[in-house]
Tab-separated table of C-alpha atoms and ligand atoms in Angstrom:
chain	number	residue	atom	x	y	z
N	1	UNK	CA	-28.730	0.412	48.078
N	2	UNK	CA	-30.503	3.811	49.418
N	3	UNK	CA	-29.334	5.366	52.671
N	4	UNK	CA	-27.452	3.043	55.528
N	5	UNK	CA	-30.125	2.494	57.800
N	6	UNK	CA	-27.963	2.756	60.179
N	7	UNK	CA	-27.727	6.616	59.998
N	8	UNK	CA	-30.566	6.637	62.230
N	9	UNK	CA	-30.430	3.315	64.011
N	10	UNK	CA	-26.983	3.541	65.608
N	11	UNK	CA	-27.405	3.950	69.737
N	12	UNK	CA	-30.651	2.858	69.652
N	13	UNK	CA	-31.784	-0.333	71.615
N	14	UNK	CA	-32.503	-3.002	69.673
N	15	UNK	CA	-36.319	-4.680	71.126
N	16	UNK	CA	-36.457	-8.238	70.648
N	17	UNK	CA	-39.957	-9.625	69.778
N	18	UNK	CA	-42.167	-10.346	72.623
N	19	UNK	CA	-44.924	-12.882	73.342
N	20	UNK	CA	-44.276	-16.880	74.559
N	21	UNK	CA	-45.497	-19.973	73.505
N	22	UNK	CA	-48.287	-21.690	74.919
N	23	UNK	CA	-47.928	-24.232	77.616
N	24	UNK	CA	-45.899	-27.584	77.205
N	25	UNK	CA	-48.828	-29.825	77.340
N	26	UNK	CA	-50.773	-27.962	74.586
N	27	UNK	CA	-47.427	-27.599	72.380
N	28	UNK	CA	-47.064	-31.244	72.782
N	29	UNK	CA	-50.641	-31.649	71.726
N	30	UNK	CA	-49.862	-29.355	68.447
N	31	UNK	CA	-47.564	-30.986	67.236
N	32	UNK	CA	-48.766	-34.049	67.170
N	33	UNK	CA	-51.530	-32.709	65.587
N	34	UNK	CA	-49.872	-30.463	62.731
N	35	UNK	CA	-48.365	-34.174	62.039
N	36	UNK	CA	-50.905	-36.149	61.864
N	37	UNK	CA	-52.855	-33.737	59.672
N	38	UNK	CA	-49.843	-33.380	57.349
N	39	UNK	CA	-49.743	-37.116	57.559
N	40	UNK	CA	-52.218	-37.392	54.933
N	41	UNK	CA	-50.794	-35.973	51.829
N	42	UNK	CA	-48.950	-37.875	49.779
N	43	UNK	CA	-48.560	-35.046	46.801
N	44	UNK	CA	-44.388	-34.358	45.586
N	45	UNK	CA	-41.717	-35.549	43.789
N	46	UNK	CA	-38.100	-36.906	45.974
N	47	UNK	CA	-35.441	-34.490	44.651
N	48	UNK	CA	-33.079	-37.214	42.246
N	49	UNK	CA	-30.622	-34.406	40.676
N	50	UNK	CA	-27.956	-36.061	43.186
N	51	UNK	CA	-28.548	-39.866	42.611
N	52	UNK	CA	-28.609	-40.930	45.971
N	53	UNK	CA	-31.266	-38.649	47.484
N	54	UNK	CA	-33.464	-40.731	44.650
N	55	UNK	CA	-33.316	-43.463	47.581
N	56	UNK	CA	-35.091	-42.097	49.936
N	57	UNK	CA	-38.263	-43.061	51.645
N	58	UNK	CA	-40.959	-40.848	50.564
N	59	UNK	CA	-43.166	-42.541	53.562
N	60	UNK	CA	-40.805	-40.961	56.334
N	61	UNK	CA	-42.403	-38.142	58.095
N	62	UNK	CA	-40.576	-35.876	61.257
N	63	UNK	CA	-41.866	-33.176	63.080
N	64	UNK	CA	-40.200	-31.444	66.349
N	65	UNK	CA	-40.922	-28.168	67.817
N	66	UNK	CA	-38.104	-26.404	69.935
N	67	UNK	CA	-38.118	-23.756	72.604
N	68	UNK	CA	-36.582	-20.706	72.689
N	69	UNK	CA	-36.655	-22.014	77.190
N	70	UNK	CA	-35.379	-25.566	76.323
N	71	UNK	CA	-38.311	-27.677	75.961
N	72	UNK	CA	-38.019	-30.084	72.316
N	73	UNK	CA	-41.337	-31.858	71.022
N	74	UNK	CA	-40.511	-34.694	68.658
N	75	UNK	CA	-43.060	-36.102	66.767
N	76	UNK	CA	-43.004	-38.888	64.376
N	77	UNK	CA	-39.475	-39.575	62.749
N	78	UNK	CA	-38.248	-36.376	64.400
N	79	UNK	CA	-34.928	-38.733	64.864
N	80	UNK	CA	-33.991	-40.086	61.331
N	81	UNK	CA	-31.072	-38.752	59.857
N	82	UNK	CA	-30.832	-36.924	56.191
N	83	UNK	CA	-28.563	-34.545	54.482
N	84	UNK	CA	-28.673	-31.283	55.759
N	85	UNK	CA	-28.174	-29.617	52.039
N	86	UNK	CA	-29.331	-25.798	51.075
N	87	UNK	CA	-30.238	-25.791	54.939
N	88	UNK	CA	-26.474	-25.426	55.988
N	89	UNK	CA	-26.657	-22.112	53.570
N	90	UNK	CA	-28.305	-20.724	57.028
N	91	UNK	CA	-26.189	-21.934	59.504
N	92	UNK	CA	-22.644	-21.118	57.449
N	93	UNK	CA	-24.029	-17.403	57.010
N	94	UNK	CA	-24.600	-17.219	60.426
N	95	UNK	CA	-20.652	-18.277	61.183
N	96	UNK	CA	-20.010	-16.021	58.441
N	97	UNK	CA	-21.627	-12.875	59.663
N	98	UNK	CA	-20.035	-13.840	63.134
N	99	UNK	CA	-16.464	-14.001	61.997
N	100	UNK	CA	-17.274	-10.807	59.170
N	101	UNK	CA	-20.032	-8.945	60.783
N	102	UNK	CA	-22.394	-7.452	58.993
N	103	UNK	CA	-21.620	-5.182	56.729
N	104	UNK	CA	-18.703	-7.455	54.906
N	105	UNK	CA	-20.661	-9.865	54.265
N	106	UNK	CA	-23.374	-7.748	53.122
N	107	UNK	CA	-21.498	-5.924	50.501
N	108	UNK	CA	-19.551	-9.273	49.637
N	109	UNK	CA	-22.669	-11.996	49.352
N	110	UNK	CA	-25.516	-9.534	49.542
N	111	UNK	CA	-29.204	-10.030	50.649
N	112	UNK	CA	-31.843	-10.207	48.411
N	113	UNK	CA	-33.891	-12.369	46.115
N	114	UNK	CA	-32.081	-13.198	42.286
N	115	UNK	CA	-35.817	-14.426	41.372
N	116	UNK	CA	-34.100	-17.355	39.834
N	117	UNK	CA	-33.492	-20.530	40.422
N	118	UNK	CA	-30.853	-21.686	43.301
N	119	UNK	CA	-28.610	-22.956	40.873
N	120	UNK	CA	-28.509	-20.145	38.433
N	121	UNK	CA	-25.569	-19.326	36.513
N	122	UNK	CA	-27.352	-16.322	34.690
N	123	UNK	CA	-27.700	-14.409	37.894
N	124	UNK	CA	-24.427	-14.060	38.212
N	125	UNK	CA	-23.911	-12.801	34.852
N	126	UNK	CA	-27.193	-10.379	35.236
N	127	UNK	CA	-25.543	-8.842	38.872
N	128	UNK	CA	-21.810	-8.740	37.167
N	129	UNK	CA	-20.262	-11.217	39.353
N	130	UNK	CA	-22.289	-10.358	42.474
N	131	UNK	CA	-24.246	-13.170	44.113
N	132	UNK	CA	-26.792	-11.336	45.578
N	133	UNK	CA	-28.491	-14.132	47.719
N	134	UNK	CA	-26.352	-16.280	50.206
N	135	UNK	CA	-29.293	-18.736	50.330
N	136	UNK	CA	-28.854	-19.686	46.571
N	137	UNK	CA	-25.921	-21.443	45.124
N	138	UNK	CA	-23.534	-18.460	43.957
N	139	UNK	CA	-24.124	-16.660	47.579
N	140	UNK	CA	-23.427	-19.621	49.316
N	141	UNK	CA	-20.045	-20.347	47.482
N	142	UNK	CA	-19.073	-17.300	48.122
N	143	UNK	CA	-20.412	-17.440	51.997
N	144	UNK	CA	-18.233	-20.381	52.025
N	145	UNK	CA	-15.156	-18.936	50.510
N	146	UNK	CA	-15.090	-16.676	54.082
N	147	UNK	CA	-15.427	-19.242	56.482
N	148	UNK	CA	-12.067	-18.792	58.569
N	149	UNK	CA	-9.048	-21.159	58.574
N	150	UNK	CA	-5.365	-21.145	56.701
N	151	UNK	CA	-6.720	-24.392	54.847
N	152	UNK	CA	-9.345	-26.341	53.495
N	153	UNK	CA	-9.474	-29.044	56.002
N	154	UNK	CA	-9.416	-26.131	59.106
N	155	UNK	CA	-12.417	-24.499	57.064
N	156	UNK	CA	-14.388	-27.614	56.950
N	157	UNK	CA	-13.520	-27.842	60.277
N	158	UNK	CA	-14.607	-25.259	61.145
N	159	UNK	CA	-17.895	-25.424	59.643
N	160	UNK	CA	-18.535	-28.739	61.269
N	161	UNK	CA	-18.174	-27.643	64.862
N	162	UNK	CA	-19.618	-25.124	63.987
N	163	UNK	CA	-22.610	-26.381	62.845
N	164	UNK	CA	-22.436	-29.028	65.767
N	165	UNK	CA	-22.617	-26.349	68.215
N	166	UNK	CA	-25.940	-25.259	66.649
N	167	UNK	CA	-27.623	-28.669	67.041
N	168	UNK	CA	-25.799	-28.894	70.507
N	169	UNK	CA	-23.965	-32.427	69.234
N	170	UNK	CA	-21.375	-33.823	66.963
N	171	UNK	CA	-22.679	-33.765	63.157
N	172	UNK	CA	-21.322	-36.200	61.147
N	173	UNK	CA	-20.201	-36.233	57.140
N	174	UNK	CA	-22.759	-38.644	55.084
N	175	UNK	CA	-20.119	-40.322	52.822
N	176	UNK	CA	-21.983	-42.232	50.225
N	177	UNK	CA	-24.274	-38.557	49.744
N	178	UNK	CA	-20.942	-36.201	49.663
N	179	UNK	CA	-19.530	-38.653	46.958
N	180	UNK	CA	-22.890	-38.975	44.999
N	181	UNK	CA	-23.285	-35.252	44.972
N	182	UNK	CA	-19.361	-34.685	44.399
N	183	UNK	CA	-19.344	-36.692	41.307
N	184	UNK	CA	-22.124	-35.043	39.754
N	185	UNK	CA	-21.802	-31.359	40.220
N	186	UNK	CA	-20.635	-29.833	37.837
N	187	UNK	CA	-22.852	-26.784	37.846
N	188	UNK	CA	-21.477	-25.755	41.082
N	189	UNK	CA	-18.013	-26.178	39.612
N	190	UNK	CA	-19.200	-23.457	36.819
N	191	UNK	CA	-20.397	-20.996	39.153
N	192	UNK	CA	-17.579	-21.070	41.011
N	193	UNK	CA	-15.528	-20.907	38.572
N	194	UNK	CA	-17.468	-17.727	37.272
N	195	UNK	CA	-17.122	-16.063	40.665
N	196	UNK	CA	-13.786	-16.742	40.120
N	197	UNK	CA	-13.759	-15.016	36.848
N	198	UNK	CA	-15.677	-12.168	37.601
N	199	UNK	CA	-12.988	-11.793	41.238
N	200	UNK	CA	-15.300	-12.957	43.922
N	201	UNK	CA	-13.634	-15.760	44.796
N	202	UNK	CA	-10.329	-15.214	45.576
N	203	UNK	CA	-9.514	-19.095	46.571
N	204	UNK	CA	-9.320	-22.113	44.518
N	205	UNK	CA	-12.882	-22.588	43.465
N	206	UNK	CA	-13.105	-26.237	43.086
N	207	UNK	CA	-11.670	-26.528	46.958
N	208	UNK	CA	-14.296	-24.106	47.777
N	209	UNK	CA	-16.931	-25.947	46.530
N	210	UNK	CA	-15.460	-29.298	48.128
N	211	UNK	CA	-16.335	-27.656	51.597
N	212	UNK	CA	-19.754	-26.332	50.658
N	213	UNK	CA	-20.756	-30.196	48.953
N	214	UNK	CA	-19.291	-31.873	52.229
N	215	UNK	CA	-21.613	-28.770	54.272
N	216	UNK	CA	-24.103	-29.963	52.162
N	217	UNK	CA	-24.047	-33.678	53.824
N	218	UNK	CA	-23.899	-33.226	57.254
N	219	UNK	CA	-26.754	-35.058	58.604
N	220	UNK	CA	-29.110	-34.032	60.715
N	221	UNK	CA	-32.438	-34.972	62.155
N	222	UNK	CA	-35.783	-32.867	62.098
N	223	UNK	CA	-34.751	-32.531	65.955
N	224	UNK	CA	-31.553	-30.908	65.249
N	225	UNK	CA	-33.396	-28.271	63.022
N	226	UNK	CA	-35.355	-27.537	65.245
N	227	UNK	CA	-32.363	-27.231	67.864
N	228	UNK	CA	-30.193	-25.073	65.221
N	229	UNK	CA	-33.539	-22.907	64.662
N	230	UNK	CA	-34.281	-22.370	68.220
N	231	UNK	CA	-30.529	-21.113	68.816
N	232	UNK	CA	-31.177	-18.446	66.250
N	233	UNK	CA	-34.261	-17.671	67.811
N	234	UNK	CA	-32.648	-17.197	71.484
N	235	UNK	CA	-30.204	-14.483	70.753
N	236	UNK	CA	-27.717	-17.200	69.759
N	237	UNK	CA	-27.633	-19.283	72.684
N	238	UNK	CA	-28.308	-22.766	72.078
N	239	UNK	CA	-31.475	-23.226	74.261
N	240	UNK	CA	-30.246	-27.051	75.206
N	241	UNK	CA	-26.449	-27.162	75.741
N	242	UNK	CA	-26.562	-23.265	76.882
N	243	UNK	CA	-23.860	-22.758	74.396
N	244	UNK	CA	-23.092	-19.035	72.688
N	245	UNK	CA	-22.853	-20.529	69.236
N	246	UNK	CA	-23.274	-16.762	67.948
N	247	UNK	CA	-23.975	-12.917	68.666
N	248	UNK	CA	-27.956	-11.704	68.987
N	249	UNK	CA	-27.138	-9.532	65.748
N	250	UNK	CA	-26.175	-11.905	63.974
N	251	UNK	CA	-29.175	-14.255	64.905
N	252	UNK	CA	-31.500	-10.907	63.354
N	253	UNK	CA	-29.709	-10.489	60.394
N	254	UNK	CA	-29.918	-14.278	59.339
N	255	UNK	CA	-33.566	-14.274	60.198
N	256	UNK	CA	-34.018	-11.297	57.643
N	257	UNK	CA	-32.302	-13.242	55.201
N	258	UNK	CA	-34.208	-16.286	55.645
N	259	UNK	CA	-37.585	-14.251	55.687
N	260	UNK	CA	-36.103	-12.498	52.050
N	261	UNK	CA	-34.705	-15.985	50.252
N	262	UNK	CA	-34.931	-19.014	52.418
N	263	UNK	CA	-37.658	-20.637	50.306
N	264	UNK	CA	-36.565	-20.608	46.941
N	265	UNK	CA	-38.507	-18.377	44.391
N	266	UNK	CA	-41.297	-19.162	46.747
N	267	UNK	CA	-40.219	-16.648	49.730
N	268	UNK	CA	-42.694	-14.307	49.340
N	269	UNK	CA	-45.604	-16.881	49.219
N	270	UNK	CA	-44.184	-18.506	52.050
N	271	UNK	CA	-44.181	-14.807	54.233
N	272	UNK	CA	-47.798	-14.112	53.187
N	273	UNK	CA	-48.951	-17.958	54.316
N	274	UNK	CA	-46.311	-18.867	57.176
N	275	UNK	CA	-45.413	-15.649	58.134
N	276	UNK	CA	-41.922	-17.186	59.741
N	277	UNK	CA	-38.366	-17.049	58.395
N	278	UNK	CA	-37.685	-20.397	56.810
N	279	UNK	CA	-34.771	-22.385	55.178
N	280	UNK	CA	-35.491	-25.870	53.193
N	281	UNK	CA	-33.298	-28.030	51.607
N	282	UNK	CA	-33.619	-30.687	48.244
N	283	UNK	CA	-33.395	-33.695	50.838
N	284	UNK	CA	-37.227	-32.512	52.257
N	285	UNK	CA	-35.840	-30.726	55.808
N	286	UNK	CA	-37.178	-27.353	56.620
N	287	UNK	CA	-36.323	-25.227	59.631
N	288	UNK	CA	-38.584	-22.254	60.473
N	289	UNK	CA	-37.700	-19.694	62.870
N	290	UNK	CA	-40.122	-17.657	65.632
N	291	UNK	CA	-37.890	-14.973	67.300
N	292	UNK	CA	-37.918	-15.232	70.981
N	293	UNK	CA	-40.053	-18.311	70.756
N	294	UNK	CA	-38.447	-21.255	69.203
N	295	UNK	CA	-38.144	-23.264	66.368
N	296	UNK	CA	-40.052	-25.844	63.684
N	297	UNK	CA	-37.733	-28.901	62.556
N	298	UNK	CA	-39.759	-31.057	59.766
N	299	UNK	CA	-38.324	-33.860	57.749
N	300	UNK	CA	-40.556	-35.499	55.041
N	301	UNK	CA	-38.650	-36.431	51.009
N	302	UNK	CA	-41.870	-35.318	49.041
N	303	UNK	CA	-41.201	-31.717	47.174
N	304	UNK	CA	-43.457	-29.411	45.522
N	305	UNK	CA	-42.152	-27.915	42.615
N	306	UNK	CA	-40.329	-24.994	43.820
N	307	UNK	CA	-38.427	-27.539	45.813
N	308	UNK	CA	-40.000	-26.878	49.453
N	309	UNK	CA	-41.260	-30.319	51.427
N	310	UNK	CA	-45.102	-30.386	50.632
N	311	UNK	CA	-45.425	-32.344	54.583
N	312	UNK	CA	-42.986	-29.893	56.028
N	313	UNK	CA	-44.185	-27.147	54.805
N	314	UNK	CA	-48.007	-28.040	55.720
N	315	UNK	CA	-46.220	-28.690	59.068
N	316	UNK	CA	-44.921	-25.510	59.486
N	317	UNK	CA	-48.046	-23.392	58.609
N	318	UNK	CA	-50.382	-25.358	60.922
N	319	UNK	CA	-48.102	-24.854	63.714
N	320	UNK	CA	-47.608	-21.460	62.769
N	321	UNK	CA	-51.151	-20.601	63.247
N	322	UNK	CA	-52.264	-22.878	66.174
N	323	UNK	CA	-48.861	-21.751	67.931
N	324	UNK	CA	-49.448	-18.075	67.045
N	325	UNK	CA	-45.821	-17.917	65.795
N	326	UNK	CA	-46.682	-16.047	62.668
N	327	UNK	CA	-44.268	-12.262	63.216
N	328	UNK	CA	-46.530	-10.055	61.301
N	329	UNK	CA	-50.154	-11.151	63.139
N	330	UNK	CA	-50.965	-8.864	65.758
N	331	UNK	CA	-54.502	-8.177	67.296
N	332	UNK	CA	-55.594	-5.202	68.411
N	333	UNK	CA	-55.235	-3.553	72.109
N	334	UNK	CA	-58.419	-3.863	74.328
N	335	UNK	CA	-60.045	-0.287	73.835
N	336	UNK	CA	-59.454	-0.029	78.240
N	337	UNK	CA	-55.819	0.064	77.266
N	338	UNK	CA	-55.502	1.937	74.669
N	339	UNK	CA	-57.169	4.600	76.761
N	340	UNK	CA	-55.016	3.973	79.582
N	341	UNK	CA	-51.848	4.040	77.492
N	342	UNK	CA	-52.711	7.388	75.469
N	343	UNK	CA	-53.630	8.826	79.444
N	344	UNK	CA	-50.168	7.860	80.099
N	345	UNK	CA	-48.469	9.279	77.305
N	346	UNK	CA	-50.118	13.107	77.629
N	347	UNK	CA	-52.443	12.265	74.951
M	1	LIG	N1	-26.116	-29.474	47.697
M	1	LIG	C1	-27.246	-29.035	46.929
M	1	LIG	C2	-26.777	-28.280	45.686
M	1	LIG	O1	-25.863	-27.526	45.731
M	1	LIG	C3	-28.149	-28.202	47.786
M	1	LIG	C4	-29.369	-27.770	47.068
M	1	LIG	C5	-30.542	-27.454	47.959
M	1	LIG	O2	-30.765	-28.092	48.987
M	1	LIG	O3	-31.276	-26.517	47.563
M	1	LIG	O4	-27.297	-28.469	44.627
């Protein structure tokens, strides 16, 4: 892994990311608009590996845009309910990290890309046993495997308030789409049964994956994404309810994960474009994160092929741009300041 960073980050303050959103009128205004341009494309495929997300309406189209100050902009059907899926990945990590810290769960799950699929049994063969990425299946298991509680049912407690607290109400368990995806996943059986094998998982694998399939179908609306988002992007303070859900560090070190692996084998296009930390799940939800700012919720079926809502994800980079969310844009100093600054420092 190369030198601990933190050999020469310890004691030193950690700056948070600066610059605000425009004003609430023009937000409104943008995301209306990043809808109804996004409106138009009818391009991707409704995910169908777990029968009952085959159903869904590939006409249904949410966008909502969260502040980091409290302010939520629903657009569209911002309010219609889906299966949370890979997106929970996020949220459990960030429970994780809470209960773990950082460095457990970093040597335990890991943090970068596999390069393969989210479902990828050969990855954990290629790593020997090590997941690597808590935002693909394997990590994920074995995220959920350290979720606290002295049983299954306080685990999956667990995870539910916990997720709650994130969208500031009470989630609920989608029935029909925990069955549907219980009876028909076996691969997630295998790999964690291959943990298992290899010693990562310490717990009875199948029960382990119980609580990450019923994770899986919590549903949530494109406004509670956004919600969840913009509690990751306040420091970990739920900018509606108020609520601590979890520590400023570990609000950073979920963001790097999401900026590393949150979008499939697509992460690094989605950087260079969006420029935000992202997580999407098969159901067609995306959150996207702007530090200090707030959050993008979408919800639209439609996929592209690496799995990533083609709406939400045309969404996302409009309002990226027109809402100047994007973490690596910057613009240089007016030359007045810069000479005023270098006065000041001696220079
Ligand atoms: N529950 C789904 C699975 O494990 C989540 C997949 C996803 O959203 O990427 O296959």
């Amino acid at each position: 892994m190369g030198v601990d960073v933190a050999t020469v980050t310890d004691e030193v303050e950690q700056e948070v990311s600066t610059g605000s959103l425009p004003v609430w009128d023009q937000v409104e205004r943008l995301a209306q608009e990043a809808h109804a341009r996004s409106h138009l494309h009818d391009e991707g495929v409704v995910a169908d590996y777990i029968p009952v997300l085959a159903q869904a309406d590939p006409s249904l189209f949410g966008v909502c845009v969260a502040e980091a100050s409290g302010p939520v902009h629903a657009v569209g059907d911002a309010a219609v309910e889906f299966s949370v899926q890979s997106i929970s990945k996020a949220f459990v990590y960030a429970l994780v990290c809470e209960e773990h810290g950082h460095e457990v769960v970093r040597d335990r799950v890991g943090v970068n890309n596999t390069g393969l699929s989210f479902n990828s049994v050969i990855a954990v063969e290629l790593n020997d046993g090590h997941p690597m990425n808590p935002m693909v299946n394997a990590g994920a298991l074995a995220t959920t495997a350290l979720v606290p509680g002295a049983s299954f049912a306080e685990k999956w407690e667990h995870v539910r308030t916990g997720l709650s607290r994130f969208a500031g109400r009470q989630l609920e368990l989608d029935g029909v789409v925990y069955r549907s995806e219980s009876a028909t996943n076996t691969r997630n059986k295998a790999i964690a049964r291959l943990l298992q094998s290899y010693g990562r998982i310490e717990l009875d694998p199948l029960e382990v994956v119980d609580v990450y399939t019923r994770q899986c179908a919590l549903r949530v609306s494109a406004r509670d994404l956004a919600v969840m988002g913009a509690t990751l992007a306040d420091g970990g303070v739920n900018p509606v309810t108020g609520e601590r859900v979890v520590s400023g560090q570990v609000c950073r070190d979920t963001l790097a994960v999401l900026a590393a692996t949150g979008m499939y084998e697509r992460s690094g296009e989605w950087l260079f474009e969006i420029g935000l930390p992202a997580k999407s799940g098969v159901s067609g939800g995306i959150v996207a994160v702007a530090p200090g700012k707030g959050a993008i919720g979408t919800f639209s079926p439609p996929l592209d092929p690496a799995g990533n809502s083609v709406r939400g994800r045309l969404a996302t980079a409009y309002l990226s741009r027109a809402l100047g969310l994007n973490v690596f844009a910057s613009s240089a100093q007016p030359s007045a300041q810069r000479g005023a600054d270098e006065a000041g420092r001696g220079a």
